Short mmCIF file of C-alpha atoms in Angstrom, two decimals:
data_model
loop_
_atom_site.label_atom_id
_atom_site.label_comp_id
_atom_site.label_asym_id
_atom_site.label_seq_id
_atom_site.Cartn_x
_atom_site.Cartn_y
_atom_site.Cartn_z
CA MET A 1203 -19.84 -27.33 -13.06
CA SER A 1204 -17.21 -27.42 -10.37
CA ARG A 1205 -16.63 -24.99 -8.15
CA ARG A 1206 -13.39 -24.10 -9.58
CA ARG A 1207 -15.20 -22.98 -12.73
CA LEU A 1208 -17.94 -21.10 -11.12
CA LEU A 1209 -16.78 -17.80 -11.42
CA THR A 1210 -16.02 -17.87 -15.10
CA GLY A 1211 -19.20 -19.48 -15.81
CA ALA A 1212 -22.57 -18.24 -14.10
CA GLY A 1213 -20.46 -15.89 -12.10
CA ALA A 1214 -19.10 -14.25 -14.74
CA THR A 1215 -22.22 -13.02 -15.95
CA LEU A 1216 -23.97 -12.07 -12.67
CA ALA A 1217 -25.71 -8.54 -13.15
CA LEU A 1218 -25.81 -6.27 -10.21
CA THR A 1219 -28.41 -3.74 -10.80
CA VAL A 1220 -28.57 -1.81 -7.41
CA GLY A 1221 -28.30 1.62 -7.73
CA THR A 1222 -26.01 3.48 -10.41
CA HIS A 1223 -22.62 2.79 -8.53
CA LEU A 1224 -22.42 -0.81 -9.91
CA PRO A 1225 -21.93 -2.04 -13.43
CA ASN A 1226 -24.24 -4.50 -15.11
CA THR A 1227 -21.77 -7.39 -15.56
CA ALA A 1228 -24.06 -8.86 -18.15
CA HIS A 1229 -22.61 -6.38 -20.91
CA ALA A 1230 -20.97 -7.89 -23.91
CA VAL A 1231 -17.31 -8.77 -23.39
CA PRO A 1232 -14.82 -10.07 -25.98
CA LYS A 1233 -15.23 -13.86 -26.16
CA LEU A 1234 -11.92 -15.70 -25.50
CA GLU A 1235 -12.35 -17.61 -28.55
CA ASP A 1236 -12.36 -14.16 -30.26
CA MET A 1237 -8.38 -14.07 -29.83
CA SER A 1238 -5.56 -16.10 -29.22
CA ALA A 1239 -3.99 -16.80 -25.97
CA ASN A 1240 -0.59 -14.90 -27.05
CA THR A 1241 -2.52 -12.08 -28.49
CA ARG A 1242 -4.18 -11.68 -25.11
CA ALA A 1243 -0.85 -12.04 -23.06
CA LYS A 1244 0.62 -9.60 -25.27
CA ARG A 1245 -1.64 -6.82 -24.28
CA ILE A 1246 0.07 -6.74 -20.62
CA ASP A 1247 3.35 -5.21 -20.88
CA LYS A 1248 4.25 -5.01 -17.13
CA ASP A 1249 3.98 -7.36 -14.13
CA PRO A 1250 0.21 -8.07 -13.80
CA PHE A 1251 0.83 -9.59 -10.37
CA ARG A 1252 1.73 -6.60 -8.30
CA LEU A 1253 -1.03 -7.21 -5.97
CA GLY A 1254 0.38 -10.44 -4.86
CA VAL A 1255 -1.23 -13.77 -4.10
CA ALA A 1256 -3.00 -15.12 -1.22
CA SER A 1257 -5.14 -18.32 0.08
CA GLY A 1258 -7.87 -18.60 2.71
CA ASP A 1259 -10.50 -20.65 4.01
CA PRO A 1260 -8.95 -24.02 4.33
CA LEU A 1261 -10.79 -27.46 3.97
CA PRO A 1262 -9.32 -30.87 4.63
CA ASP A 1263 -9.44 -31.30 0.85
CA SER A 1264 -9.56 -27.77 -0.72
CA VAL A 1265 -8.39 -24.31 -0.30
CA VAL A 1266 -9.16 -21.01 -2.03
CA LEU A 1267 -6.23 -19.62 -4.14
CA TRP A 1268 -6.63 -15.66 -5.24
CA THR A 1269 -4.68 -13.37 -7.39
CA ARG A 1270 -5.99 -10.09 -9.09
CA LEU A 1271 -4.42 -8.78 -12.03
CA ALA A 1272 -3.19 -4.94 -12.01
CA PRO A 1273 0.06 -3.77 -13.63
CA GLU A 1274 -0.84 -0.24 -12.41
CA PRO A 1275 -2.46 -0.74 -8.94
CA HIS A 1276 -2.87 3.16 -8.32
CA GLN A 1277 -4.79 3.85 -11.43
CA LEU A 1278 -8.50 3.30 -11.45
CA ASP A 1279 -8.54 0.90 -14.59
CA SER A 1280 -5.35 -0.90 -12.72
CA GLY A 1281 -3.81 -0.74 -16.05
CA MET A 1282 -5.74 -3.57 -17.62
CA THR A 1283 -8.03 -3.30 -20.73
CA ASP A 1284 -11.65 -4.88 -20.63
CA ASP A 1285 -10.77 -8.00 -22.28
CA PRO A 1286 -10.52 -11.26 -20.26
CA VAL A 1287 -7.32 -12.78 -19.77
CA PRO A 1288 -6.62 -16.58 -19.45
CA LEU A 1289 -4.44 -17.69 -16.41
CA THR A 1290 -2.93 -20.91 -15.46
CA TRP A 1291 -2.47 -21.95 -11.95
CA GLU A 1292 0.05 -24.65 -10.24
CA LEU A 1293 -0.22 -26.21 -6.96
CA ALA A 1294 2.74 -28.06 -5.85
CA ALA A 1295 4.01 -30.28 -3.00
CA ASP A 1296 7.47 -28.41 -2.78
CA GLU A 1297 8.62 -24.77 -3.14
CA GLU A 1298 10.65 -25.56 -6.33
CA PHE A 1299 7.41 -26.82 -8.07
CA ALA A 1300 9.18 -30.10 -8.79
CA GLU A 1301 6.03 -32.18 -7.91
CA ILE A 1302 3.02 -30.27 -9.27
CA VAL A 1303 0.12 -31.86 -7.76
CA ALA A 1304 -2.62 -29.97 -9.66
CA THR A 1305 -2.84 -27.39 -12.17
CA GLY A 1306 -5.66 -25.84 -14.16
CA GLU A 1307 -6.85 -22.75 -16.34
CA GLU A 1308 -9.04 -19.75 -15.26
CA THR A 1309 -10.08 -16.63 -16.96
CA ALA A 1310 -9.31 -13.47 -15.13
CA ASP A 1311 -12.75 -11.44 -16.18
CA PRO A 1312 -12.95 -7.67 -15.90
CA ALA A 1313 -16.32 -8.02 -14.43
CA PHE A 1314 -14.45 -9.26 -11.35
CA LYS A 1315 -11.84 -6.56 -12.21
CA HIS A 1316 -9.41 -9.64 -13.44
CA SER A 1317 -9.51 -11.15 -9.91
CA VAL A 1318 -9.82 -15.07 -9.69
CA HIS A 1319 -10.96 -17.39 -6.85
CA VAL A 1320 -9.55 -20.99 -7.62
CA ILE A 1321 -10.90 -23.88 -5.54
CA PRO A 1322 -8.36 -26.68 -6.38
CA GLU A 1323 -10.25 -29.93 -4.72
CA GLY A 1324 -9.26 -33.65 -3.59
CA LEU A 1325 -6.36 -32.46 -1.81
CA THR A 1326 -4.54 -34.31 1.06
CA ALA A 1327 -5.75 -33.14 4.84
CA ASP A 1328 -3.20 -31.30 6.92
CA THR A 1329 -0.71 -30.69 4.20
CA VAL A 1330 1.60 -27.90 3.17
CA TYR A 1331 1.35 -26.68 -0.61
CA TRP A 1332 2.83 -23.97 -2.80
CA TYR A 1333 1.09 -22.23 -5.41
CA ARG A 1334 1.58 -19.68 -8.06
CA PHE A 1335 -0.15 -18.34 -11.19
CA THR A 1336 1.17 -17.71 -14.84
CA THR A 1337 -0.18 -15.75 -17.97
CA GLY A 1338 2.15 -14.75 -20.82
CA GLU A 1339 5.59 -14.07 -19.91
CA TRP A 1340 4.41 -13.21 -16.33
CA THR A 1341 4.60 -15.33 -13.07
CA SER A 1342 3.24 -14.60 -9.98
CA PRO A 1343 5.28 -14.77 -6.74
CA VAL A 1344 4.76 -18.29 -5.04
CA GLY A 1345 2.46 -18.45 -1.97
CA ARG A 1346 2.47 -21.24 0.79
CA THR A 1347 -0.86 -22.47 2.18
CA ARG A 1348 -2.14 -25.51 4.32
CA THR A 1349 -5.14 -27.74 4.21
CA ALA A 1350 -7.00 -28.33 7.56
CA PRO A 1351 -6.78 -31.62 9.43
CA ALA A 1352 -9.28 -34.49 8.64
CA ALA A 1353 -12.54 -34.16 10.25
CA ASP A 1354 -11.88 -37.03 12.45
CA THR A 1355 -8.46 -36.35 13.43
CA SER A 1356 -7.16 -33.93 16.39
CA PRO A 1357 -3.48 -31.91 15.81
CA ASP A 1358 -1.57 -31.90 18.72
CA THR A 1359 -1.34 -28.19 18.57
CA LEU A 1360 -2.82 -25.42 16.35
CA ARG A 1361 -1.35 -22.23 16.22
CA LEU A 1362 -3.33 -19.14 14.50
CA ALA A 1363 -2.72 -15.54 14.21
CA LEU A 1364 -5.47 -12.48 14.91
CA VAL A 1365 -5.18 -9.18 13.08
CA SER A 1366 -7.13 -6.32 12.45
CA CYS A 1367 -7.71 -2.61 11.63
CA GLN A 1368 -5.15 -1.94 9.01
CA ASN A 1369 -5.33 1.67 8.09
CA TYR A 1370 -2.99 2.77 5.20
CA GLN A 1371 -2.39 6.23 6.05
CA HIS A 1372 -1.83 5.79 9.53
CA GLY A 1373 1.57 3.98 9.19
CA TYR A 1374 3.10 1.09 8.02
CA PHE A 1375 2.04 -2.65 7.98
CA THR A 1376 5.22 -3.65 9.43
CA ALA A 1377 3.54 -6.03 11.96
CA LEU A 1378 2.35 -8.07 8.95
CA GLY A 1379 5.82 -8.39 7.74
CA HIS A 1380 6.84 -9.97 11.22
CA LEU A 1381 3.90 -11.95 11.09
CA ALA A 1382 4.94 -13.32 7.48
CA ARG A 1383 8.15 -14.80 9.27
CA GLU A 1384 6.11 -16.30 11.99
CA GLU A 1385 6.45 -20.48 11.92
CA ASP A 1386 3.67 -22.92 11.85
CA ILE A 1387 0.80 -20.66 11.54
CA ARG A 1388 -2.20 -22.59 10.46
CA ALA A 1389 -4.06 -19.48 9.69
CA VAL A 1390 -4.20 -15.75 9.95
CA ILE A 1391 -7.64 -14.62 11.23
CA HIS A 1392 -8.50 -11.19 10.12
CA LEU A 1393 -11.19 -9.41 12.49
CA GLY A 1394 -12.22 -6.58 10.66
CA ASP A 1395 -11.11 -3.10 8.74
CA TYR A 1396 -9.31 -4.59 6.11
CA ILE A 1397 -9.35 -1.32 4.37
CA TYR A 1398 -10.62 2.17 5.40
CA GLU A 1399 -12.84 4.34 3.65
CA ASN A 1400 -11.04 7.73 4.14
CA PRO A 1401 -9.19 9.75 1.61
CA VAL A 1402 -5.67 8.99 1.24
CA ASP A 1403 -3.35 11.74 -0.02
CA SER A 1404 -0.47 11.57 -2.51
CA ALA A 1405 2.13 10.68 0.44
CA GLY A 1406 0.09 8.20 1.74
CA GLY A 1407 -1.10 10.11 5.09
CA ASP A 1408 1.16 9.79 8.27
CA ARG A 1409 3.42 7.37 5.87
CA GLU A 1410 4.65 10.57 4.25
CA ASP A 1411 6.25 8.85 1.82
CA PRO A 1412 6.95 11.85 -1.04
CA ASP A 1413 8.17 8.60 -3.69
CA LEU A 1414 4.61 7.30 -3.43
CA ASP A 1415 3.02 9.87 -5.36
CA LEU A 1416 -0.64 8.54 -5.42
CA PRO A 1417 -3.09 9.86 -8.23
CA ALA A 1418 -5.65 12.36 -7.04
CA GLU A 1419 -8.34 9.59 -7.28
CA HIS A 1420 -6.92 8.29 -3.71
CA ASP A 1421 -7.77 11.26 -2.06
CA ALA A 1422 -11.55 10.92 -1.78
CA GLU A 1423 -13.90 8.75 0.15
CA THR A 1424 -14.71 5.39 -1.20
CA GLU A 1425 -18.43 5.28 -2.25
CA ASN A 1426 -18.45 3.47 -5.59
CA LEU A 1427 -17.49 0.36 -6.97
CA GLU A 1428 -14.07 1.55 -8.58
CA GLN A 1429 -13.31 3.52 -5.72
CA TYR A 1430 -13.49 0.51 -3.60
CA ARG A 1431 -11.48 -1.58 -6.06
CA LEU A 1432 -8.97 1.32 -6.16
CA ARG A 1433 -8.62 1.14 -2.36
CA TYR A 1434 -7.79 -2.69 -2.20
CA ALA A 1435 -5.41 -2.18 -4.72
CA LEU A 1436 -3.48 0.25 -2.84
CA TYR A 1437 -3.38 -1.79 0.25
CA HIS A 1438 -2.56 -5.09 -1.68
CA SER A 1439 0.44 -3.00 -3.19
CA ASP A 1440 1.92 -2.82 0.44
CA PRO A 1441 4.76 -5.57 0.53
CA ASP A 1442 4.16 -6.42 4.11
CA LEU A 1443 0.46 -7.25 3.30
CA GLN A 1444 1.74 -9.31 0.39
CA ALA A 1445 4.21 -11.21 2.43
CA ALA A 1446 1.61 -12.21 5.21
CA HIS A 1447 -0.71 -13.26 2.70
CA ALA A 1448 1.88 -15.16 0.41
CA ALA A 1449 3.15 -16.96 3.84
CA HIS A 1450 -0.37 -18.17 5.52
CA PRO A 1451 -3.73 -18.91 4.43
CA TRP A 1452 -6.59 -16.38 5.88
CA ILE A 1453 -9.89 -16.58 7.39
CA ALA A 1454 -11.46 -13.02 7.13
CA THR A 1455 -14.56 -11.30 8.53
CA TRP A 1456 -15.44 -7.69 8.40
CA ASP A 1457 -16.23 -4.87 10.56
CA ASP A 1458 -17.34 -1.43 9.56
CA HIS A 1459 -14.72 0.25 7.83
CA GLU A 1460 -14.99 -2.09 4.67
CA VAL A 1461 -18.14 0.14 4.00
CA GLU A 1462 -18.54 3.10 6.13
CA ASN A 1463 -17.56 3.88 9.77
CA ASN A 1464 -19.95 2.46 12.58
CA TYR A 1465 -22.77 1.50 10.12
CA ALA A 1466 -25.45 -0.87 10.93
CA ALA A 1467 -27.46 -2.74 8.29
CA ALA A 1468 -28.95 -0.13 5.79
CA HIS A 1469 -28.37 2.40 8.65
CA SER A 1470 -25.86 5.02 7.33
CA GLN A 1471 -24.08 6.76 10.29
CA ASP A 1472 -23.99 9.95 7.73
CA ASN A 1473 -27.75 9.79 7.61
CA VAL A 1474 -27.22 8.69 3.81
CA PRO A 1475 -30.96 7.66 2.30
CA GLU A 1476 -31.32 4.05 2.38
CA ASP A 1477 -31.48 3.26 -1.15
CA GLU A 1478 -28.26 5.08 -1.62
CA PHE A 1479 -26.55 3.52 1.11
CA LEU A 1480 -27.35 0.12 -0.01
CA ALA A 1481 -26.00 0.94 -3.46
CA ARG A 1482 -22.86 1.98 -1.41
CA ARG A 1483 -22.83 -1.27 0.33
CA ALA A 1484 -23.45 -3.49 -2.64
CA ALA A 1485 -20.17 -2.02 -4.12
CA ALA A 1486 -18.26 -2.35 -1.07
CA TYR A 1487 -19.19 -5.92 -0.40
CA ARG A 1488 -18.41 -6.84 -4.33
CA ALA A 1489 -14.98 -5.37 -3.91
CA TYR A 1490 -14.58 -7.22 -0.84
CA TYR A 1491 -15.25 -10.51 -2.16
CA GLU A 1492 -13.04 -9.68 -5.26
CA ASN A 1493 -10.09 -9.02 -3.12
CA LEU A 1494 -10.27 -11.58 -0.59
CA PRO A 1495 -9.58 -15.30 -0.84
CA LEU A 1496 -13.34 -16.45 -0.20
CA ARG A 1497 -15.15 -19.15 -1.50
CA PRO A 1498 -18.02 -18.83 -4.22
CA ALA A 1499 -20.51 -19.49 -1.28
CA GLN A 1500 -19.52 -15.70 -0.39
CA GLN A 1501 -20.14 -14.38 -3.79
CA PRO A 1502 -22.26 -11.23 -3.26
CA GLU A 1503 -25.82 -11.00 -4.45
CA GLU A 1504 -27.10 -7.34 -5.02
CA HIS A 1505 -26.22 -5.71 -1.75
CA SER A 1506 -25.91 -8.99 0.51
CA LEU A 1507 -23.03 -11.35 0.97
CA ALA A 1508 -23.51 -14.45 3.20
CA LEU A 1509 -20.18 -14.04 5.20
CA TYR A 1510 -20.78 -15.98 8.16
CA ARG A 1511 -19.69 -19.34 7.93
CA ARG A 1512 -18.21 -22.32 9.81
CA LEU A 1513 -14.55 -24.04 9.80
CA ARG A 1514 -13.12 -26.66 11.48
CA PHE A 1515 -9.37 -27.98 12.36
CA GLY A 1516 -10.34 -31.53 12.96
CA THR A 1517 -11.86 -31.94 16.28
CA LEU A 1518 -9.62 -29.68 18.36
CA VAL A 1519 -11.51 -26.36 17.24
CA GLN A 1520 -14.53 -24.98 15.44
CA LEU A 1521 -14.47 -21.73 14.14
CA ASP A 1522 -17.74 -20.04 13.78
CA VAL A 1523 -17.20 -16.90 11.90
CA LEU A 1524 -19.77 -13.82 12.44
CA ASP A 1525 -20.99 -11.34 10.42
CA GLY A 1526 -21.83 -8.36 12.99
CA ARG A 1527 -22.61 -5.78 10.71
CA GLN A 1528 -24.96 -6.78 7.91
CA TYR A 1529 -28.09 -7.69 10.14
CA ARG A 1530 -27.69 -5.46 13.13
CA ASP A 1531 -30.28 -3.07 14.72
CA ASP A 1532 -29.38 0.73 14.32
CA GLN A 1533 -27.20 1.49 17.35
CA SER A 1534 -29.31 3.10 20.03
CA ASN A 1535 -28.84 6.61 21.48
CA ASP A 1536 -27.33 8.15 18.24
CA ASP A 1537 -24.08 5.79 18.62
CA GLY A 1538 -21.06 6.91 20.99
CA TRP A 1539 -20.59 6.24 24.48
CA LYS A 1540 -23.57 6.81 26.26
CA VAL A 1541 -25.38 5.46 29.54
CA PRO A 1542 -27.82 2.81 28.30
CA SER A 1543 -31.54 3.64 27.90
CA ASP A 1544 -34.55 1.85 27.28
CA GLU A 1545 -33.95 1.38 23.70
CA THR A 1546 -30.45 -0.12 24.60
CA ASN A 1547 -32.02 -2.68 26.68
CA ASP A 1548 -34.68 -3.54 24.36
CA PRO A 1549 -34.95 -7.38 24.47
CA ASP A 1550 -35.73 -7.94 20.82
CA ARG A 1551 -32.53 -5.76 19.75
CA THR A 1552 -30.01 -7.80 17.76
CA LEU A 1553 -26.48 -7.56 16.74
CA LEU A 1554 -26.33 -10.73 14.55
CA GLY A 1555 -29.95 -10.89 13.25
CA ALA A 1556 -31.99 -13.92 14.20
CA ALA A 1557 -31.05 -16.18 11.30
CA GLN A 1558 -27.40 -15.94 12.25
CA GLU A 1559 -28.29 -16.37 16.02
CA GLU A 1560 -30.18 -19.36 15.27
CA TRP A 1561 -26.98 -20.77 12.83
CA LEU A 1562 -24.83 -20.20 15.71
CA ALA A 1563 -26.57 -22.01 18.42
CA GLU A 1564 -27.36 -24.91 16.48
CA GLY A 1565 -23.62 -25.21 15.25
CA TRP A 1566 -22.67 -24.95 18.91
CA GLN A 1567 -25.11 -27.75 19.88
CA ALA A 1568 -23.71 -30.23 17.27
CA SER A 1569 -19.82 -29.08 17.72
CA GLY A 1570 -17.98 -31.90 19.72
CA ALA A 1571 -14.91 -29.91 19.27
CA VAL A 1572 -12.63 -29.16 22.23
CA TRP A 1573 -12.53 -25.41 21.61
CA ASN A 1574 -15.05 -23.24 20.22
CA LEU A 1575 -13.60 -19.84 18.55
CA LEU A 1576 -15.79 -17.13 17.73
CA PRO A 1577 -14.21 -14.68 15.44
CA GLN A 1578 -16.11 -11.39 15.15
CA GLY A 1579 -15.75 -7.51 14.76
CA VAL A 1580 -16.71 -5.97 18.46
CA VAL A 1581 -15.94 -6.40 22.05
CA LEU A 1582 -18.15 -8.60 23.70
CA SER A 1583 -17.01 -7.94 27.50
CA ARG A 1584 -18.52 -5.19 29.23
CA ARG A 1585 -15.92 -2.03 29.29
CA HIS A 1586 -16.54 0.76 31.73
CA ARG A 1587 -14.30 4.13 31.57
CA ALA A 1588 -15.06 5.09 35.19
CA THR A 1589 -15.14 3.62 38.76
CA SER A 1590 -18.71 4.87 39.76
CA GLY A 1591 -21.58 5.35 37.65
CA PRO A 1592 -23.81 6.25 35.81
CA TYR A 1593 -21.69 4.14 33.53
CA GLU A 1594 -21.47 5.22 29.75
CA VAL A 1595 -20.62 2.02 27.47
CA SER A 1596 -20.13 2.04 23.72
CA MET A 1597 -23.26 1.71 21.97
CA ASP A 1598 -21.51 0.10 19.00
CA ALA A 1599 -19.92 -2.98 20.67
CA TRP A 1600 -21.87 -5.80 22.36
CA ASP A 1601 -22.40 -3.23 25.44
CA GLY A 1602 -24.81 -1.45 23.52
CA TYR A 1603 -26.77 -4.78 22.65
CA PRO A 1604 -27.11 -6.31 26.24
CA ALA A 1605 -30.13 -8.69 25.27
CA ALA A 1606 -28.27 -10.16 22.18
CA ARG A 1607 -25.29 -10.68 24.28
CA LYS A 1608 -27.37 -12.33 27.07
CA ARG A 1609 -28.86 -14.70 24.34
CA LEU A 1610 -25.62 -15.73 22.78
CA LEU A 1611 -23.88 -16.31 26.26
CA ASP A 1612 -27.13 -18.27 27.06
CA ALA A 1613 -26.67 -20.38 23.65
CA ALA A 1614 -23.10 -21.10 24.98
CA GLY A 1615 -24.44 -22.46 28.12
CA ALA A 1616 -27.34 -24.57 26.58
CA ALA A 1617 -24.51 -26.22 24.29
CA GLU A 1618 -22.78 -26.76 27.55
CA LEU A 1619 -19.68 -25.28 26.10
CA THR A 1620 -16.79 -25.28 28.52
CA ASN A 1621 -14.02 -23.79 26.06
CA LEU A 1622 -15.72 -20.69 24.53
CA VAL A 1623 -12.95 -18.07 23.01
CA VAL A 1624 -14.22 -14.86 21.41
CA LEU A 1625 -11.66 -13.24 19.12
CA THR A 1626 -12.12 -9.53 18.50
CA GLY A 1627 -10.72 -6.77 16.79
CA ASP A 1628 -12.04 -2.97 16.36
CA VAL A 1629 -10.65 -1.24 19.27
CA HIS A 1630 -6.91 -0.39 18.33
CA VAL A 1631 -5.76 -1.91 21.49
CA HIS A 1632 -4.88 -5.37 23.01
CA TYR A 1633 -7.16 -6.56 25.73
CA ALA A 1634 -7.54 -9.94 27.49
CA PHE A 1635 -10.88 -10.59 29.21
CA ASP A 1636 -12.63 -12.90 31.22
CA ILE A 1637 -16.13 -13.34 30.15
CA LYS A 1638 -18.29 -13.26 33.28
CA ARG A 1639 -21.64 -14.66 33.65
CA ASP A 1640 -22.50 -11.43 35.65
CA PHE A 1641 -20.20 -8.41 34.82
CA ASP A 1642 -21.29 -6.51 37.74
CA ASP A 1643 -19.83 -9.52 40.20
CA PRO A 1644 -16.31 -10.15 39.83
CA ASP A 1645 -16.80 -13.58 41.54
CA SER A 1646 -19.58 -14.81 39.22
CA ALA A 1647 -18.76 -17.81 36.68
CA THR A 1648 -16.44 -17.43 34.10
CA LEU A 1649 -18.04 -18.41 30.65
CA GLY A 1650 -15.18 -18.03 28.49
CA VAL A 1651 -12.36 -15.48 27.61
CA GLU A 1652 -12.09 -13.01 24.95
CA PHE A 1653 -8.70 -12.18 23.24
CA VAL A 1654 -8.96 -8.58 21.67
CA THR A 1655 -5.99 -7.68 19.08
CA THR A 1656 -5.03 -4.40 18.50
CA SER A 1657 -4.60 -2.68 15.11
CA ILE A 1658 -1.72 -3.14 12.57
CA SER A 1659 -1.63 0.45 12.02
CA SER A 1660 -4.96 2.15 12.86
CA GLY A 1661 -4.22 4.78 15.48
CA GLY A 1662 -0.60 5.50 14.77
CA ASP A 1663 2.11 4.32 17.14
CA GLY A 1664 -0.10 4.16 20.13
CA ALA A 1665 0.90 3.78 23.76
CA GLU A 1666 1.74 1.14 25.92
CA LYS A 1667 -0.68 2.62 28.56
CA PRO A 1668 -3.29 5.45 28.70
CA ASP A 1669 -3.08 8.12 30.97
CA ASP A 1670 -6.34 6.56 32.71
CA TRP A 1671 -4.75 3.00 32.87
CA ASP A 1672 -5.30 2.55 36.70
CA VAL A 1673 -8.84 3.55 36.43
CA LEU A 1674 -9.58 1.22 33.46
CA MET A 1675 -8.19 -1.71 35.23
CA ALA A 1676 -9.93 -0.72 38.42
CA ALA A 1677 -13.24 -0.49 36.66
CA ASN A 1678 -13.05 -3.58 34.86
CA PRO A 1679 -11.94 -6.42 37.20
CA HIS A 1680 -12.57 -9.00 34.51
CA LEU A 1681 -9.82 -7.18 32.24
CA SER A 1682 -6.35 -8.77 32.64
CA PHE A 1683 -4.29 -7.18 30.21
CA TYR A 1684 -4.14 -3.83 27.86
CA ASP A 1685 -1.72 -2.50 25.45
CA GLY A 1686 -2.17 0.16 23.07
CA ARG A 1687 0.60 -0.36 20.68
CA ARG A 1688 0.47 -2.06 17.19
CA GLY A 1689 0.78 -5.73 16.36
CA TYR A 1690 -1.19 -8.99 16.61
CA VAL A 1691 -1.83 -11.89 18.87
CA LEU A 1692 -0.65 -15.60 18.46
CA LEU A 1693 -3.19 -17.97 19.55
CA THR A 1694 -1.79 -21.37 20.37
CA LEU A 1695 -4.13 -24.26 21.39
CA ASP A 1696 -3.85 -27.77 22.35
CA ALA A 1697 -6.42 -30.38 24.17
CA GLU A 1698 -5.12 -28.91 27.66
CA ARG A 1699 -4.90 -25.12 27.39
CA VAL A 1700 -5.19 -21.95 24.88
CA ARG A 1701 -2.53 -19.47 25.12
CA ALA A 1702 -2.41 -15.95 23.65
CA ASP A 1703 0.76 -14.28 23.21
CA TYR A 1704 0.35 -10.50 22.53
CA ARG A 1705 2.88 -9.04 20.02
CA THR A 1706 3.77 -5.22 19.48
CA VAL A 1707 5.85 -3.22 17.28
CA SER A 1708 7.73 -0.33 18.74
CA GLY A 1709 6.07 2.19 15.96
CA VAL A 1710 4.33 2.18 12.47
CA LEU A 1711 5.16 6.14 11.52
CA SER A 1712 8.43 4.57 9.84
CA PRO A 1713 9.10 1.05 8.29
CA GLY A 1714 11.06 -1.58 10.13
CA ALA A 1715 10.34 -1.72 13.87
CA PRO A 1716 11.24 -4.52 15.74
CA ILE A 1717 8.63 -6.85 17.54
CA SER A 1718 8.44 -8.45 20.78
CA THR A 1719 6.05 -10.09 23.04
CA ALA A 1720 4.31 -7.82 25.73
CA ALA A 1721 2.40 -10.51 27.57
CA SER A 1722 1.12 -14.31 27.43
CA PHE A 1723 -1.88 -15.21 28.89
CA VAL A 1724 -3.54 -18.99 29.34
CA SER A 1725 -6.73 -20.28 29.89
CA ASP A 1726 -7.26 -24.07 30.88
CA SER A 1727 -9.39 -26.59 29.13
CA GLY A 1728 -12.59 -26.99 31.17
CA ALA A 1729 -11.54 -24.30 33.60
CA PRO A 1730 -12.13 -21.18 31.51
CA GLY A 1731 -10.21 -17.78 33.32
CA LEU A 1732 -6.86 -16.37 32.30
CA ARG A 1733 -3.76 -16.13 33.96
CA PRO A 1734 -0.23 -15.11 33.09
CA ALA A 1735 1.78 -17.69 30.96
#
């Protein structure tokens, strides 16, 4: 069975039986042969491609193509029946589809909320393609994607974009609209909080859009599968998010809000019993897979999803995409900003879990790439908010797992990595850090750099500098830059250096804000440490 057909074969009959929130997808559904293609197509009398298209996880010979049928995105049933629907997909060498290089048929199965994950294979490395889907009289928007360079080649320059934290009710996704128009982006790396679990009122919260008129089903926290599916439909209906997905392939990892704020493995921060929380997590993980361009290897099993994975862009870049939520120990000291305790400093505490730590260390040993990039969810570098102790630090970030951070940096040292670049989201501000061997000693060796991207909309408009900016910079001499406005980071890499351009919009509470570059920093290959570009 080819990977392209996996979802409509065994995957379409996968049974999830954890808790009462998930359907048993082994229930009987009408067989495709029971009705003609024309009959099935006629059942969709509105545009079913209102959630757009997406691509992701590019390899040299393949890429994931995604869409989900939803003629009524704001309704629980998405305006679809329980019937499977046939789709045709096309991949072309040109935007006009004069030269189609691959085509095929898929089935949008109700068991996966009529989403499809197509994996065309045998493609040419480092090549731009255009793609679209068709069902009945309806044709999707056109998406643009690009395969990765061949394993034994090195692109002269590689340009990536970093995004994080898009809270629908905190404002418009204006930055994503600008990102859609950026040129030569090889991939967008989403660093977590793709959705938020909180209720959304009829006007979309701070968007205050009276024409939106969302049904009451949106005004509830996401807890079961249909609620998570509905929330993804709301986000995918945003035109700026659709444009950014259609313009570039995406590589995604999660943080916490895809399930619940600050959850840790099977631990709910709302003290929900473990069996109930695992059922909620299973629902959230399934909806995450259904709504992002992930490969069949990431298809969830019960309440687990194998999200950490490795991608390469020739010999220039290795991406080790981490999962910092599914395997971590619970936050110490009841979470929040606290002074570290004996529990915090327990040498056995983990943020990644033993298996993922081992996988990362082995991958670094075998890397050979010029740059080793580490997309992950929470800030790795130390952060203090005062210039004298005792110092409180975030129990949810790597500061709350100091032994795990030391193991990670020791593994990088053992692999003799000279170009470690950590990519982070979560905190709704732009940061630029030097990663120090000893954060208490500004003169200690710099082991790598960390680029933290601000949110797309979470936190509203934000402010360039906080009231305690002078204290923040003095307390963290390894911090080169801070900006609390919304936006994204453009990352440009070549054999000599990595450059980060911190892009910000003037506001997100009304659409159409302009974008500008707030600052740019570079770090040289073989000599890590940030300096202004």
